[in-house]
Tab-separated table of C-alpha atoms in Angstrom:
chain	number	residue	atom	x	y	z
A	1	MET	CA	9.504	90.460	28.294
A	2	LYS	CA	6.244	91.827	26.905
A	3	LYS	CA	8.075	93.119	23.857
A	4	ILE	CA	9.564	89.683	23.165
A	5	ASN	CA	6.193	87.959	23.574
A	6	PHE	CA	4.534	90.528	21.326
A	7	PHE	CA	7.295	90.105	18.743
A	8	LEU	CA	6.990	86.289	18.800
A	9	LEU	CA	3.216	86.533	18.497
A	10	PHE	CA	3.617	88.912	15.569
A	11	ILE	CA	6.058	86.527	13.824
A	12	PHE	CA	3.727	83.574	14.416
A	13	ILE	CA	0.682	85.387	13.004
A	14	TYR	CA	2.711	86.767	10.091
A	15	ASN	CA	3.960	83.281	9.123
A	16	PHE	CA	0.519	81.777	9.557
A	17	LEU	CA	-1.176	84.343	7.325
A	18	PHE	CA	1.336	84.166	4.491
A	19	SER	CA	1.628	80.394	4.535
A	20	MET	CA	-2.099	80.105	3.836
A	21	ASN	CA	-1.484	81.239	0.261
A	22	ALA	CA	0.787	78.265	-0.346
A	23	ILE	CA	-1.726	75.739	0.982
A	24	GLY	CA	-4.842	76.536	-1.009
A	25	GLU	CA	-3.438	77.539	-4.392
A	26	GLY	CA	-5.438	75.083	-6.454
A	27	LYS	CA	-7.200	71.796	-6.463
A	28	TYR	CA	-5.111	68.729	-7.127
A	29	ASN	CA	-6.231	66.986	-10.292
A	30	PHE	CA	-6.272	63.232	-9.645
A	31	GLU	CA	-7.467	62.495	-13.195
A	32	LYS	CA	-4.314	64.012	-14.654
A	33	GLU	CA	-2.157	62.180	-12.121
A	34	ASN	CA	-3.841	58.866	-13.003
A	35	LEU	CA	-3.399	59.558	-16.727
A	36	TYR	CA	0.291	60.325	-16.159
A	37	LYS	CA	0.811	57.116	-14.166
A	38	GLN	CA	-1.051	55.068	-16.775
A	39	ILE	CA	1.020	56.427	-19.663
A	40	ILE	CA	4.397	55.945	-17.973
A	41	SER	CA	3.450	52.400	-16.968
A	42	GLU	CA	2.476	51.541	-20.571
A	43	THR	CA	5.584	53.138	-22.075
A	44	ARG	CA	8.900	51.343	-22.498
A	45	CYS	CA	12.199	52.848	-21.387
A	46	MET	CA	14.402	53.130	-24.464
A	47	VAL	CA	17.591	52.682	-22.412
A	48	CYS	CA	16.733	49.916	-19.937
A	49	GLN	CA	15.970	46.361	-20.933
A	50	ASN	CA	12.326	45.405	-20.267
A	51	GLN	CA	11.511	48.278	-17.913
A	52	ASN	CA	8.731	50.780	-18.215
A	53	LEU	CA	9.245	54.484	-17.609
A	54	ALA	CA	7.673	54.259	-14.159
A	55	GLU	CA	10.372	51.841	-12.960
A	56	SER	CA	13.338	53.325	-14.812
A	57	GLU	CA	15.724	55.904	-13.384
A	58	ALA	CA	17.780	56.391	-16.563
A	59	PRO	CA	18.392	60.022	-17.569
A	60	LEU	CA	16.379	59.590	-20.780
A	61	ALA	CA	13.513	58.062	-18.807
A	62	ILE	CA	13.510	60.981	-16.379
A	63	ASP	CA	13.419	63.427	-19.308
A	64	LEU	CA	10.553	61.500	-20.904
A	65	LYS	CA	8.607	61.401	-17.639
A	66	ASN	CA	9.021	65.166	-17.288
A	67	LYS	CA	7.897	65.709	-20.896
A	68	ILE	CA	4.863	63.453	-20.431
A	69	LYS	CA	3.940	65.193	-17.172
A	70	LYS	CA	4.213	68.580	-18.890
A	71	MET	CA	1.987	67.405	-21.756
A	72	VAL	CA	-0.592	66.012	-19.321
A	73	MET	CA	-0.641	69.266	-17.361
A	74	GLU	CA	-1.115	71.179	-20.633
A	75	GLY	CA	-4.296	69.176	-21.188
A	76	LYS	CA	-3.134	66.837	-23.953
A	77	THR	CA	-5.055	63.589	-24.310
A	78	GLU	CA	-3.597	60.106	-23.984
A	79	THR	CA	-3.825	59.635	-27.757
A	80	GLU	CA	-1.987	62.887	-28.484
A	81	ILE	CA	0.805	61.972	-26.083
A	82	LYS	CA	1.165	58.470	-27.522
A	83	ILE	CA	1.233	59.853	-31.083
A	84	PHE	CA	4.026	62.226	-30.024
A	85	LEU	CA	5.995	59.339	-28.499
A	86	ILE	CA	5.478	57.099	-31.546
A	87	GLU	CA	6.575	59.862	-33.928
A	88	ARG	CA	9.690	60.438	-31.882
A	89	TYR	CA	10.665	56.867	-30.864
A	90	SER	CA	8.578	54.553	-33.132
A	91	SER	CA	5.901	52.166	-31.920
A	92	TYR	CA	8.562	50.169	-30.025
A	93	ILE	CA	8.141	52.601	-27.116
A	94	LEU	CA	4.652	51.251	-26.372
A	95	TYR	CA	4.212	47.896	-24.675
A	96	LYS	CA	0.956	47.492	-26.607
A	97	PRO	CA	1.763	48.712	-30.132
A	98	PRO	CA	-1.189	49.723	-32.307
A	99	PHE	CA	-2.491	47.391	-35.008
A	100	SER	CA	-1.032	48.739	-38.269
A	101	SER	CA	0.215	47.571	-41.645
A	102	GLN	CA	3.797	47.751	-40.374
A	103	ASN	CA	3.261	45.135	-37.669
A	104	ILE	CA	0.410	43.056	-39.100
A	105	ILE	CA	2.665	39.971	-39.227
A	106	LEU	CA	3.339	40.278	-35.508
A	107	TRP	CA	-0.379	40.321	-34.738
A	108	LEU	CA	-1.547	37.719	-37.256
A	109	GLY	CA	1.605	35.552	-37.415
A	110	PRO	CA	0.786	33.326	-34.426
A	111	LEU	CA	-2.774	32.773	-35.659
A	112	ILE	CA	-1.583	31.859	-39.166
A	113	PHE	CA	1.055	29.545	-37.668
A	114	LEU	CA	-1.572	27.738	-35.558
A	115	LEU	CA	-3.932	27.349	-38.515
A	116	VAL	CA	-1.190	25.944	-40.769
A	117	LEU	CA	0.048	23.610	-38.018
A	118	SER	CA	-3.505	22.396	-37.327
A	119	TYR	CA	-4.075	21.721	-41.020
A	120	ILE	CA	-0.816	19.771	-41.323
A	121	LEU	CA	-1.552	17.708	-38.189
A	122	PHE	CA	-5.117	17.001	-39.301
A	123	ARG	CA	-3.962	15.981	-42.785
A	124	ASN	CA	-1.171	13.735	-41.497
A	125	LEU	CA	-3.093	12.080	-38.650
A	126	TYR	CA	-6.618	11.610	-39.981
A	127	LEU	CA	-6.423	11.571	-43.741
A	128	LYS	CA	-3.622	8.980	-44.015
A	129	LYS	CA	-5.749	6.329	-42.315
């Protein structure tokens, strides 16, 4: 009986001592986790209609999430990751595409439309009287 108790005590202490290495390996970096969550929530899934990467479970989305997580853990900045995604998938992958010469009409089109419409309405309503 004493041998069994001693053996069980030995196993318990052995497991306790070697499991301590797994617990305190490193500090968890919440900044990197927040950056990862921010990027996947601002990035469009290229397979699913109107879903971001955070919501999507498509195989391509899972691969992209893994790639983004790897880049974040390597210390890449948000800008570097977004440049990589734009080079690979075009600016369509971002929900908020950057202001550039390629999409200037998309950004300024509504403003130009409102100005032209206002001018036409003003001219037709007030200047005809």
